[in-house]
């Protein structure tokens, strides 16, 4: 019997093993007692032995003692049931290291030979098994068996399967197989989606022509579902044997590929084409317009105040607004117009076959009219407005990038003009875009060349009419254009991120100025510095303030940090944490432009602030609008009840100041007392008002 086993082993070595070695496993051969008859060089080397040392050695001599009993049971079960099994255990290397091996053991009962395919799973045992599987070529390999395996006879009849293959093809354990590779029970699909007749399958051709098959994909329809397999097959050159076939379930991979392909060209929230898909469609649209001498409109559309919707109601609510917006757009444009979501609340609409500019305007009017009807979300009605920028092919650009960029420029102008409107791109707008880019470039140079300076607007106490503080205001002293006001460059600085560098510079100059004033004998005057939203959220804000206070030896109580209401909206908990850190330094905090945001006085009780600054829009109308006067009076009373002082901005007339005194305002800023002053002029002003002699 032993000679017969050795002869069979020799035959397997010469035939089956070289072919099966094409699979990502290796083939070892045991006799019935578990002794190695044949091993691969790779397997022997993995255990630090030579092939010669391994042959004749018992598998049980290498098994870790904790795994020996289960391994004995596994091989006993294999011999008794004479069926393919899989099991795993630790083997000891020559140096005593543990190596985890998973075996797929196939018994040949007549020869009392065990063909075992090994797989080193040491890494999988050390780290997340599922993560490792996802890194491998076949994502649907499970931990018990790597693939389905079927062995056929020379006529294609399946003579042996493993458990995974039986699950794939609904074969009961112990069932007498009477099936061939024709798989007549199932409908098969090719990767292109067409059906395939089993008798014409590549597997049958490989069987007849003794060919090797790699990376063949096949879909199997079962229970109205398609399971996709990647198939590897190789002829077995033994009498009465046909093919060894491995089936790897790649259904998840195929679904992922389909999803990735979908995600590459479609927005998942709205099911609209995304930017990639849109750009792909531009060229044929332009070619059609060129042939017929038509125009093409490109609309850049943005939801007005969408950030407030997200911040106040949550992103899930915002997503529903975006979905309804997509629906409204579909209903507002022509059936052949192309709608795309660019991301966030931004949409693009492409209008082919326009005869003139008015045709684009008609579509814009239709979109704006659709916004007159409220959105109903979670039983609540809300009104949503949009702004639209329009660029036209070929006048405003002859390629997708130019048209999209110019439509965005027109959209920005629509936002500046009050929103809820549409604006066409023009040469004048192009000039503004160029100027904006020029300002951005020059602003970077201005930072390096110290062209920024501070002006100071005094804050006057309404009881004593004496200055009690100033607000630092950034100015750009351009060598050619002169003094550039902040409303020109600050928005650009916000967009580009340069606001962080500018804000850091303002803090430094303001605190340095306090030191200069102390040396000039000016005491009791606080310095207010407005902190942008981005700077307020920056992790280095506290350390920058602390370092400058230390560097210029300034008492922190003389520094007042002004924060806008919008800075508090994104993450209230983080905002409170930052504000507490500022207070711990000794500085005070004021809420700037109060009344223009979305805070409430009840909410303000949580904040470690000391002052409210009422926005100038209320002050400018206080003597002519009763509602504005009522608001100012109410804010002052409630703020005082919370222990806060109140500053009014923009006081320009005597009547306004007198009204503010009646309303209980503590102090004011405005042209009535002083315009913003340069450093030297401010020192002169403060000394005169405070009675300090030079």
XYZ file of C-alpha atoms in Angstrom:
694
model
C 0.000 0.000 0.000
C 2.858 2.361 0.875
C 4.469 1.743 -2.515
C 1.179 2.491 -4.175
C 0.946 5.757 -2.232
C 4.461 6.724 -3.205
C 3.764 5.911 -6.860
C 0.591 7.991 -6.773
C 2.516 10.800 -5.109
C 5.107 10.670 -7.845
C 2.375 10.894 -10.466
C 0.808 13.861 -8.698
C 4.140 15.609 -8.408
C 4.729 15.246 -12.119
C 1.252 16.255 -13.222
C -1.287 17.780 -10.867
C 1.052 19.870 -8.737
C 2.697 21.936 -11.490
C -0.727 22.936 -12.785
C -2.401 23.647 -9.469
C 0.608 25.737 -8.564
C -0.900 28.388 -10.803
C -3.370 29.094 -7.998
C -2.364 31.474 -5.187
C -1.730 28.503 -2.855
C 0.799 25.671 -2.757
C 0.317 21.913 -2.806
C 1.660 19.541 -0.177
C 1.101 15.749 -0.062
C 0.688 13.620 3.090
C 0.180 9.923 3.481
C -2.781 8.605 5.436
C -0.866 8.912 8.746
C 0.025 12.559 8.190
C 3.625 12.113 7.058
C 4.891 14.442 4.341
C 5.421 12.615 1.069
C 6.049 15.707 -1.008
C 6.404 19.408 -0.144
C 7.137 22.479 -2.166
C 10.388 24.307 -1.705
C 8.415 27.406 -0.669
C 6.545 25.553 2.058
C 9.706 23.900 3.418
C 11.526 27.224 3.388
C 8.641 28.909 5.253
C 9.259 26.473 8.117
C 13.062 26.920 7.820
C 13.631 23.346 6.589
C 14.862 21.912 3.323
C 12.561 19.764 1.223
C 14.702 16.753 2.093
C 14.280 17.422 5.826
C 10.522 17.716 5.470
C 9.842 14.548 3.481
C 9.040 11.705 5.869
C 8.458 14.058 8.808
C 5.068 13.810 10.489
C 2.819 16.814 10.340
C 2.046 16.224 14.028
C 5.714 16.755 14.943
C 5.347 20.369 13.776
C 1.897 21.215 15.138
C 1.684 23.460 18.181
C 0.646 21.368 21.175
C -2.498 23.455 21.756
C -3.683 22.684 18.211
C -2.712 19.000 18.066
C -6.015 17.488 19.249
C -8.159 19.422 16.827
C -5.771 18.581 13.995
C -5.971 14.878 14.832
C -9.763 15.155 14.831
C -9.709 16.951 11.483
C -7.563 14.325 9.738
C -9.530 11.505 11.361
C -12.727 13.055 10.054
C -11.111 13.370 6.619
C -10.153 9.650 6.576
C -13.518 8.491 7.944
C -15.766 10.646 5.796
C -13.404 10.722 2.810
C -14.441 14.252 1.969
C -12.627 17.513 1.489
C -12.115 19.448 4.712
C -10.445 22.629 5.770
C -8.768 23.319 9.085
C -6.109 25.551 10.530
C -3.393 25.302 13.145
C 0.010 26.609 14.173
C 3.189 24.958 12.946
C 6.548 25.384 14.639
C 9.429 26.549 12.476
C 12.883 25.148 12.962
C 13.736 28.121 15.175
C 10.578 27.718 17.267
C 8.456 30.492 15.725
C 4.726 29.938 15.199
C 3.296 30.013 11.683
C -0.461 29.806 11.188
C -1.485 27.591 8.262
C -4.953 27.074 6.792
C -5.300 23.767 4.942
C -7.700 22.648 2.252
C -7.258 18.868 2.424
C -8.503 16.586 -0.364
C -8.375 12.821 0.375
C -7.630 10.267 -2.338
C -8.988 7.248 -0.483
C -7.877 4.522 -2.861
C -4.251 5.567 -2.574
C -4.580 6.784 1.012
C -3.035 10.064 -0.057
C -4.005 13.543 1.188
C -3.562 16.450 -1.187
C -3.344 19.601 0.942
C -3.379 23.169 -0.307
C -1.802 25.426 2.326
C -2.282 29.090 2.966
C -0.177 31.114 5.393
C -2.658 33.093 7.527
C -0.189 34.358 10.124
C -0.760 37.996 9.179
C -4.521 37.560 9.300
C -4.211 36.194 12.825
C -2.094 39.137 13.937
C -4.218 41.962 12.584
C -7.793 42.469 11.470
C -8.636 39.497 9.276
C -11.319 41.319 7.371
C -9.022 44.273 6.603
C -6.437 41.947 5.096
C -9.069 40.247 2.964
C -10.112 43.617 1.579
C -6.556 44.231 0.411
C -6.456 41.059 -1.621
C -7.565 40.657 -5.174
C -10.742 38.788 -4.350
C -12.747 40.739 -1.801
C -15.320 38.031 -1.159
C -13.008 35.415 0.279
C -14.279 34.326 3.682
C -12.209 33.087 6.566
C -13.285 29.461 6.381
C -12.387 28.838 2.719
C -10.815 31.085 0.152
C -12.810 29.906 -2.877
C -15.163 27.308 -4.289
C -13.357 24.353 -5.862
C -14.755 21.753 -8.266
C -12.901 18.821 -9.853
C -14.320 17.149 -12.951
C -13.759 13.936 -14.798
C -12.675 13.791 -18.408
C -16.258 14.275 -19.648
C -16.888 17.358 -17.528
C -18.882 15.634 -14.809
C -18.213 17.168 -11.400
C -16.764 14.485 -9.173
C -15.761 16.557 -6.141
C -16.604 19.957 -4.645
C -15.742 21.894 -1.507
C -18.284 23.396 0.862
C -18.254 26.859 -0.716
C -18.874 25.411 -4.178
C -21.783 23.361 -2.804
C -23.251 26.540 -1.363
C -22.848 28.336 -4.677
C -24.594 25.631 -6.663
C -27.127 24.341 -4.095
C -25.485 20.942 -3.619
C -26.450 19.214 -0.389
C -23.749 17.631 1.733
C -23.531 13.968 0.816
C -25.576 14.420 -2.346
C -24.564 12.104 -5.185
C -23.336 14.427 -7.893
C -24.813 14.066 -11.333
C -23.808 17.421 -12.769
C -21.461 18.660 -15.421
C -19.862 22.006 -16.184
C -22.834 22.706 -18.466
C -24.581 24.047 -15.343
C -27.905 23.571 -17.125
C -29.832 24.356 -13.974
C -28.814 28.038 -14.174
C -28.814 30.913 -16.617
C -25.331 32.332 -17.159
C -24.322 35.893 -17.965
C -21.270 37.330 -19.659
C -19.682 40.548 -18.311
C -21.401 42.559 -21.054
C -24.763 41.376 -19.733
C -25.626 38.972 -22.551
C -26.795 35.471 -21.742
C -24.578 32.512 -22.486
C -25.512 28.938 -23.315
C -23.678 26.513 -21.006
C -22.700 24.159 -23.798
C -20.824 27.002 -25.443
C -19.086 28.105 -22.276
C -15.339 28.635 -22.098
C -15.134 25.942 -19.421
C -16.365 23.267 -21.804
C -13.942 24.466 -24.499
C -11.095 24.417 -21.960
C -12.040 20.857 -21.006
C -12.048 19.640 -24.593
C -8.918 21.538 -25.644
C -7.048 21.150 -22.330
C -6.608 24.905 -21.937
C -5.815 26.981 -18.863
C -8.322 29.725 -17.991
C -7.491 32.723 -15.868
C -9.605 35.716 -14.799
C -12.767 34.647 -16.586
C -15.870 36.367 -15.201
C -19.214 34.633 -15.205
C -22.584 35.661 -13.799
C -24.947 33.016 -12.443
C -28.650 33.851 -12.100
C -30.204 32.140 -9.103
C -33.338 33.146 -7.193
C -33.664 36.246 -9.370
C -30.218 37.398 -8.236
C -26.910 37.443 -10.074
C -23.819 36.052 -8.388
C -20.607 36.953 -10.192
C -17.606 34.641 -10.184
C -14.051 34.965 -11.291
C -13.039 31.558 -12.561
C -9.632 29.913 -12.675
C -9.362 26.543 -14.389
C -6.571 24.186 -15.354
C -6.582 20.696 -16.906
C -5.552 17.784 -14.675
C -3.375 15.442 -16.789
C -4.401 12.271 -14.925
C -6.484 9.456 -16.248
C -10.199 10.041 -15.779
C -9.656 13.614 -14.581
C -10.709 16.740 -16.489
C -10.463 20.195 -14.957
C -9.673 21.709 -11.585
C -11.901 24.796 -11.366
C -11.826 27.526 -8.729
C -14.825 29.859 -8.301
C -14.172 33.146 -6.490
C -17.278 35.135 -5.574
C -16.616 38.674 -6.842
C -20.192 39.936 -6.483
C -19.186 42.513 -3.905
C -16.332 43.675 -6.108
C -18.625 44.006 -9.123
C -21.147 45.936 -7.057
C -18.378 48.173 -5.735
C -17.124 48.772 -9.283
C -20.637 49.685 -10.371
C -20.999 51.983 -7.378
C -17.630 53.608 -8.017
C -18.556 54.081 -11.667
C -21.832 55.648 -10.560
C -20.122 57.861 -7.985
C -17.617 59.014 -10.590
C -20.360 60.575 -12.678
C -23.430 61.044 -10.457
C -24.213 62.849 -7.232
C -25.564 60.380 -4.691
C -27.788 62.855 -2.839
C -29.726 64.145 -5.855
C -28.957 61.514 -8.545
C -27.970 64.384 -10.804
C -24.834 64.254 -12.973
C -21.797 65.581 -11.115
C -19.060 67.893 -12.393
C -17.135 65.073 -14.119
C -20.220 63.980 -16.016
C -21.066 67.555 -16.905
C -17.645 68.279 -18.389
C -17.825 65.080 -20.470
C -21.053 66.335 -22.060
C -19.851 69.855 -22.839
C -17.892 69.075 -26.017
C -20.740 67.510 -28.057
C -23.082 70.287 -26.907
C -20.603 72.921 -28.085
C -20.074 71.106 -31.398
C -23.821 71.000 -32.013
C -24.135 74.714 -31.213
C -21.234 75.552 -33.530
C -22.781 73.647 -36.454
C -26.153 75.356 -36.041
C -24.716 78.739 -34.965
C -26.685 78.617 -31.703
C -25.726 79.743 -28.220
C -25.262 77.616 -25.124
C -26.072 78.992 -21.692
C -24.242 77.939 -18.539
C -26.019 78.828 -15.291
C -24.159 78.736 -11.968
C -26.811 78.495 -9.226
C -26.315 78.848 -5.495
C -28.846 78.705 -2.625
C -28.900 81.988 -0.711
C -28.030 81.720 3.000
C -27.668 77.946 2.791
C -24.979 77.991 5.480
C -27.497 79.416 7.920
C -29.953 76.631 7.070
C -27.274 74.013 7.714
C -26.033 75.659 10.890
C -29.437 76.300 12.416
C -31.325 73.172 11.321
C -28.601 70.589 10.824
C -27.011 68.969 7.778
C -29.747 66.351 7.378
C -32.309 69.134 6.996
C -29.932 70.900 4.606
C -29.654 67.730 2.510
C -33.445 67.664 2.139
C -33.356 71.272 0.960
C -30.755 70.319 -1.661
C -32.887 67.377 -2.819
C -35.976 69.563 -3.177
C -33.867 72.176 -4.944
C -32.830 69.548 -7.498
C -36.501 68.668 -8.034
C -37.473 72.342 -8.496
C -34.715 72.785 -11.069
C -35.941 69.772 -13.056
C -39.422 71.265 -13.081
C -38.172 74.723 -14.075
C -35.978 73.998 -17.095
C -36.596 72.452 -20.475
C -36.638 68.670 -20.807
C -33.352 68.624 -22.757
C -31.455 71.024 -20.493
C -28.682 69.446 -18.427
C -28.689 69.867 -14.622
C -25.650 69.054 -12.519
C -24.854 69.323 -8.827
C -21.356 70.645 -8.262
C -21.368 69.996 -4.517
C -22.861 71.595 -1.415
C -25.666 73.922 -2.518
C -24.113 74.644 -5.923
C -25.783 73.586 -9.157
C -24.975 74.090 -12.826
C -27.532 74.101 -15.625
C -26.471 73.862 -19.274
C -28.925 75.286 -21.819
C -28.317 74.033 -25.383
C -29.888 75.502 -28.520
C -30.365 79.110 -27.400
C -31.182 81.680 -30.060
C -30.200 84.698 -27.976
C -29.482 86.003 -24.511
C -33.177 86.379 -23.741
C -33.732 82.627 -24.009
C -31.338 82.152 -21.103
C -33.121 84.903 -19.172
C -36.455 83.122 -19.620
C -35.058 79.983 -17.979
C -33.554 82.045 -15.143
C -36.924 83.715 -14.559
C -38.570 80.289 -14.483
C -36.120 79.105 -11.826
C -36.601 82.223 -9.689
C -40.391 81.936 -10.009
C -40.221 78.339 -8.787
C -38.563 79.595 -5.613
C -41.651 81.681 -4.776
C -43.360 78.542 -3.544
C -42.270 77.268 -0.116
C -40.416 74.016 0.441
C -42.290 71.685 2.794
C -39.832 69.744 4.956
C -40.848 67.742 8.016
C -44.227 69.468 7.990
C -42.633 72.921 7.985
C -42.764 75.481 5.200
C -39.564 77.359 4.401
C -38.762 79.729 1.553
C -35.557 79.242 -0.368
C -34.031 81.805 -2.693
C -31.255 81.345 -5.211
C -28.763 83.499 -7.065
C -27.796 82.737 -10.664
C -24.766 83.631 -12.750
C -25.015 83.258 -16.534
C -22.251 82.737 -19.104
C -22.939 82.203 -22.808
C -21.089 80.180 -25.441
C -19.331 81.371 -27.563
C -19.272 85.022 -26.389
C -18.123 84.356 -22.805
C -15.906 81.374 -23.507
C -15.433 78.488 -25.899
C -14.478 75.755 -23.444
C -15.996 74.304 -20.296
C -13.459 75.759 -17.867
C -13.879 79.316 -19.144
C -17.656 79.160 -19.123
C -17.886 77.611 -15.662
C -15.429 80.164 -14.280
C -17.238 83.096 -15.866
C -20.645 81.841 -14.715
C -19.225 81.652 -11.174
C -17.974 85.217 -11.481
C -21.450 86.347 -12.531
C -22.911 84.389 -9.606
C -20.649 86.206 -7.154
C -21.841 89.519 -8.536
C -25.460 88.364 -8.163
C -24.731 87.636 -4.494
C -23.252 91.109 -4.050
C -26.268 92.740 -5.688
C -28.645 91.429 -3.066
C -29.177 87.789 -4.006
C -32.356 86.203 -5.426
C -31.507 87.471 -8.903
C -29.558 86.517 -12.025
C -26.605 88.315 -13.581
C -25.027 87.855 -17.014
C -21.287 87.722 -17.383
C -19.933 90.869 -19.051
C -16.627 92.381 -20.065
C -16.968 94.737 -17.111
C -17.337 91.748 -14.817
C -14.273 90.203 -16.402
C -12.424 93.396 -15.534
C -13.565 93.032 -11.918
C -12.338 89.432 -11.870
C -8.945 90.513 -13.176
C -8.809 93.304 -10.618
C -9.682 90.889 -7.846
C -6.845 88.587 -8.882
C -4.520 91.583 -9.028
C -5.525 92.631 -5.496
C -4.949 89.096 -4.244
C -1.434 89.000 -5.692
C -0.584 92.489 -4.447
C -1.948 91.681 -1.011
C 0.542 88.842 -0.648
C 3.330 91.299 -1.446
C 1.826 93.861 0.940
C 2.186 91.435 3.852
C 5.834 90.907 3.033
C 6.519 94.648 2.578
C 4.694 95.902 5.708
C 2.139 97.927 3.754
C -0.638 97.240 6.281
C -1.175 99.702 9.106
C -3.736 100.358 11.834
C -6.203 103.189 12.221
C -8.111 103.677 15.457
C -11.683 104.800 16.089
C -12.265 106.176 19.590
C -15.021 104.798 21.809
C -16.684 107.586 23.855
C -18.370 107.171 27.226
C -21.831 108.809 27.062
C -21.784 109.898 30.705
C -18.417 111.685 30.677
C -18.014 112.253 26.911
C -14.415 111.090 27.357
C -12.678 108.311 25.413
C -12.519 104.966 27.207
C -11.153 102.876 24.369
C -10.487 102.528 20.665
C -11.152 99.933 17.996
C -8.194 98.900 15.830
C -9.030 99.008 12.127
C -6.753 97.528 9.439
C -5.828 99.677 6.443
C -3.734 98.903 3.388
C -1.388 101.729 2.455
C -0.717 100.826 -1.169
C 2.346 102.613 -2.625
C 0.476 103.490 -5.852
C -3.241 103.333 -5.053
C -3.012 104.964 -1.639
C -5.140 103.866 1.317
C -7.279 100.849 0.380
C -10.331 100.352 2.651
C -10.873 96.948 4.293
C -14.155 96.212 2.494
C -12.076 95.846 -0.704
C -9.449 93.399 0.501
C -10.876 91.693 3.607
C -13.392 89.511 1.636
C -10.537 88.380 -0.613
C -8.369 87.699 2.419
C -11.189 85.581 3.891
C -11.533 83.528 0.695
C -7.804 82.951 0.244
C -6.944 82.268 3.889
C -4.652 85.320 4.115
C -6.981 86.610 6.817
C -5.033 84.500 9.318
C -1.773 86.302 8.588
C -3.514 89.678 8.516
C -5.327 88.942 11.769
C -2.091 87.938 13.467
C -0.491 91.171 12.271
C -3.412 93.250 13.613
C -3.106 91.636 17.048
C 0.609 92.324 17.149
C 0.318 95.954 16.027
C -2.609 96.668 18.352
C -0.878 95.302 21.447
C 2.363 97.031 20.450
C 0.401 100.294 20.183
C -0.898 99.849 23.733
C 2.700 99.675 24.951
C 3.529 102.865 22.989
C 0.545 104.667 24.530
C 1.541 103.659 28.025
C 4.963 105.156 27.370
C 3.196 108.342 26.179
C 1.312 108.503 29.489
C -2.054 107.373 28.074
C -3.713 105.107 30.626
C -7.164 103.566 31.007
C -7.797 103.232 27.274
C -8.736 99.749 26.053
C -7.868 98.380 22.606
C -10.586 96.438 20.768
C -9.470 94.018 18.046
C -11.973 92.319 15.746
C -11.219 88.622 15.245
C -12.374 86.980 11.997
C -14.285 83.702 12.066
C -11.345 81.748 10.660
C -8.928 83.297 13.122
C -11.311 82.631 16.023
C -11.347 78.930 15.108
C -7.584 78.735 14.623
C -5.763 76.624 17.172
C -2.968 79.176 17.654
C -5.189 82.169 18.510
C -4.718 81.937 22.278
C -0.961 81.447 22.080
C -0.617 84.403 19.657
C -2.502 86.714 22.040
C -0.535 85.491 25.060
C 2.832 85.820 23.303
C 2.206 89.407 22.192
C 0.967 90.438 25.628
C 4.150 88.996 27.110
C 6.421 90.432 24.397
C 5.138 94.026 24.770
C 4.473 93.831 28.523
C 0.829 94.847 28.216
C -1.858 94.135 30.822
C -4.440 91.797 29.252
C -7.335 93.742 30.821
C -6.654 96.538 28.325
C -7.299 94.196 25.363
C -10.863 93.588 24.168
C -11.463 90.820 21.635
C -14.442 91.439 19.339
C -16.212 88.391 17.856
C -19.092 88.427 15.386
C -22.223 86.390 16.044
C -21.532 84.187 13.013
C -18.296 82.987 14.619
C -20.339 81.331 17.341
C -22.750 79.448 15.100
C -20.755 76.518 13.693
C -19.701 74.904 16.948
C -21.037 76.600 20.071
C -19.189 74.329 22.504
C -15.831 74.970 20.833
C -16.596 78.705 20.706
C -17.315 78.822 24.439
C -14.097 76.927 25.136
C -12.055 79.450 23.110
C -13.774 82.412 24.753
C -13.074 81.035 28.226
C -9.409 80.676 27.290
C -9.343 84.339 26.209
C -10.936 85.385 29.502
C -8.399 83.314 31.419
C -5.665 85.432 29.825
C -7.353 88.477 31.382
C -8.759 90.010 28.174
C -12.429 90.959 27.770
C -14.770 89.876 24.970
C -17.395 91.813 23.020
C -19.973 90.560 20.512
C -19.635 92.763 17.414
C -22.450 93.749 14.999
C -25.039 92.447 17.439
C -28.502 92.116 15.921
C -27.402 91.104 12.422
C -26.840 87.431 13.269
C -28.944 84.807 14.923
C -28.021 84.921 18.589
C -30.482 85.469 21.397
C -29.898 87.201 24.686
C -30.974 84.025 26.443
C -28.181 82.160 24.666
C -25.714 84.912 25.532
C -25.975 83.953 29.200
C -23.745 80.968 28.398
C -21.016 83.114 26.907
C -18.179 84.677 28.940
C -18.615 88.125 27.397
C -18.649 91.617 28.870
C -19.994 93.808 26.071
C -22.456 93.971 23.163
C -21.846 96.233 20.165
C -25.105 97.184 18.437
C -24.781 97.206 14.652
C -24.709 100.574 12.898
C -27.762 99.639 10.789
C -29.968 100.110 13.873
C -28.200 103.287 14.972
C -28.540 104.958 11.556
C -32.349 104.700 11.741
C -32.847 105.249 15.461
C -34.295 108.747 15.040
C -36.513 107.942 12.072
C -37.655 104.370 12.665
C -39.549 103.529 15.837
C -38.798 99.802 15.534
C -35.036 100.413 15.431
C -35.283 102.642 18.495
C -37.332 99.994 20.323
C -34.794 97.291 19.481
C -31.862 99.394 20.696
C -33.678 100.250 23.937
C -34.653 96.606 24.568
C -31.140 95.312 23.869
C -29.659 97.866 26.267
C -32.058 96.974 29.099
C -31.688 93.236 28.758
C -27.919 93.432 28.312
C -27.610 95.475 31.493
C -29.703 92.875 33.307
C -27.108 90.327 32.207
C -24.299 92.508 33.513
C -23.084 93.520 30.031
C -22.107 96.949 28.776
C -23.512 98.209 25.462
C -21.681 100.064 22.679
C -23.446 101.589 19.674
C -21.585 101.810 16.373
C -22.065 104.409 13.656
C -23.323 107.427 15.644
C -23.052 110.329 13.193
C -25.431 113.029 14.439
C -26.191 114.832 17.660
C -29.790 113.560 17.507
C -28.629 109.973 17.304
C -26.308 110.402 20.275
C -29.057 112.009 22.372
C -31.423 109.173 21.488
C -28.800 106.587 22.414
C -28.343 108.237 25.808
C -32.108 108.003 26.423
C -32.056 104.335 25.375
C -29.395 103.578 27.983
C -26.384 103.014 25.739
C -23.087 103.157 27.635
C -20.692 104.298 24.903
C -20.565 104.994 21.186
C -18.296 104.961 18.172
C -18.952 107.089 15.154
C -18.117 110.121 13.055
C -20.000 112.432 15.421
C -17.075 112.170 17.827
C -14.278 111.027 15.546
C -13.540 109.284 12.303
C -10.895 106.505 12.355
C -7.524 108.110 13.081
C -3.958 107.249 12.200
C -1.634 106.336 15.052
C -0.151 109.831 15.603
C -3.537 111.550 15.193
C -5.131 109.147 17.656
C -2.455 109.893 20.278
C -3.131 113.598 19.815
C -6.905 113.080 20.117
C -6.614 110.954 23.264
C -4.246 113.382 24.981
C -6.502 116.344 24.215
C -9.661 114.599 25.454
C -7.950 113.175 28.538
C -6.100 116.388 29.349
C -2.640 114.892 29.006
C 0.091 117.343 28.113
C 3.042 116.449 25.909
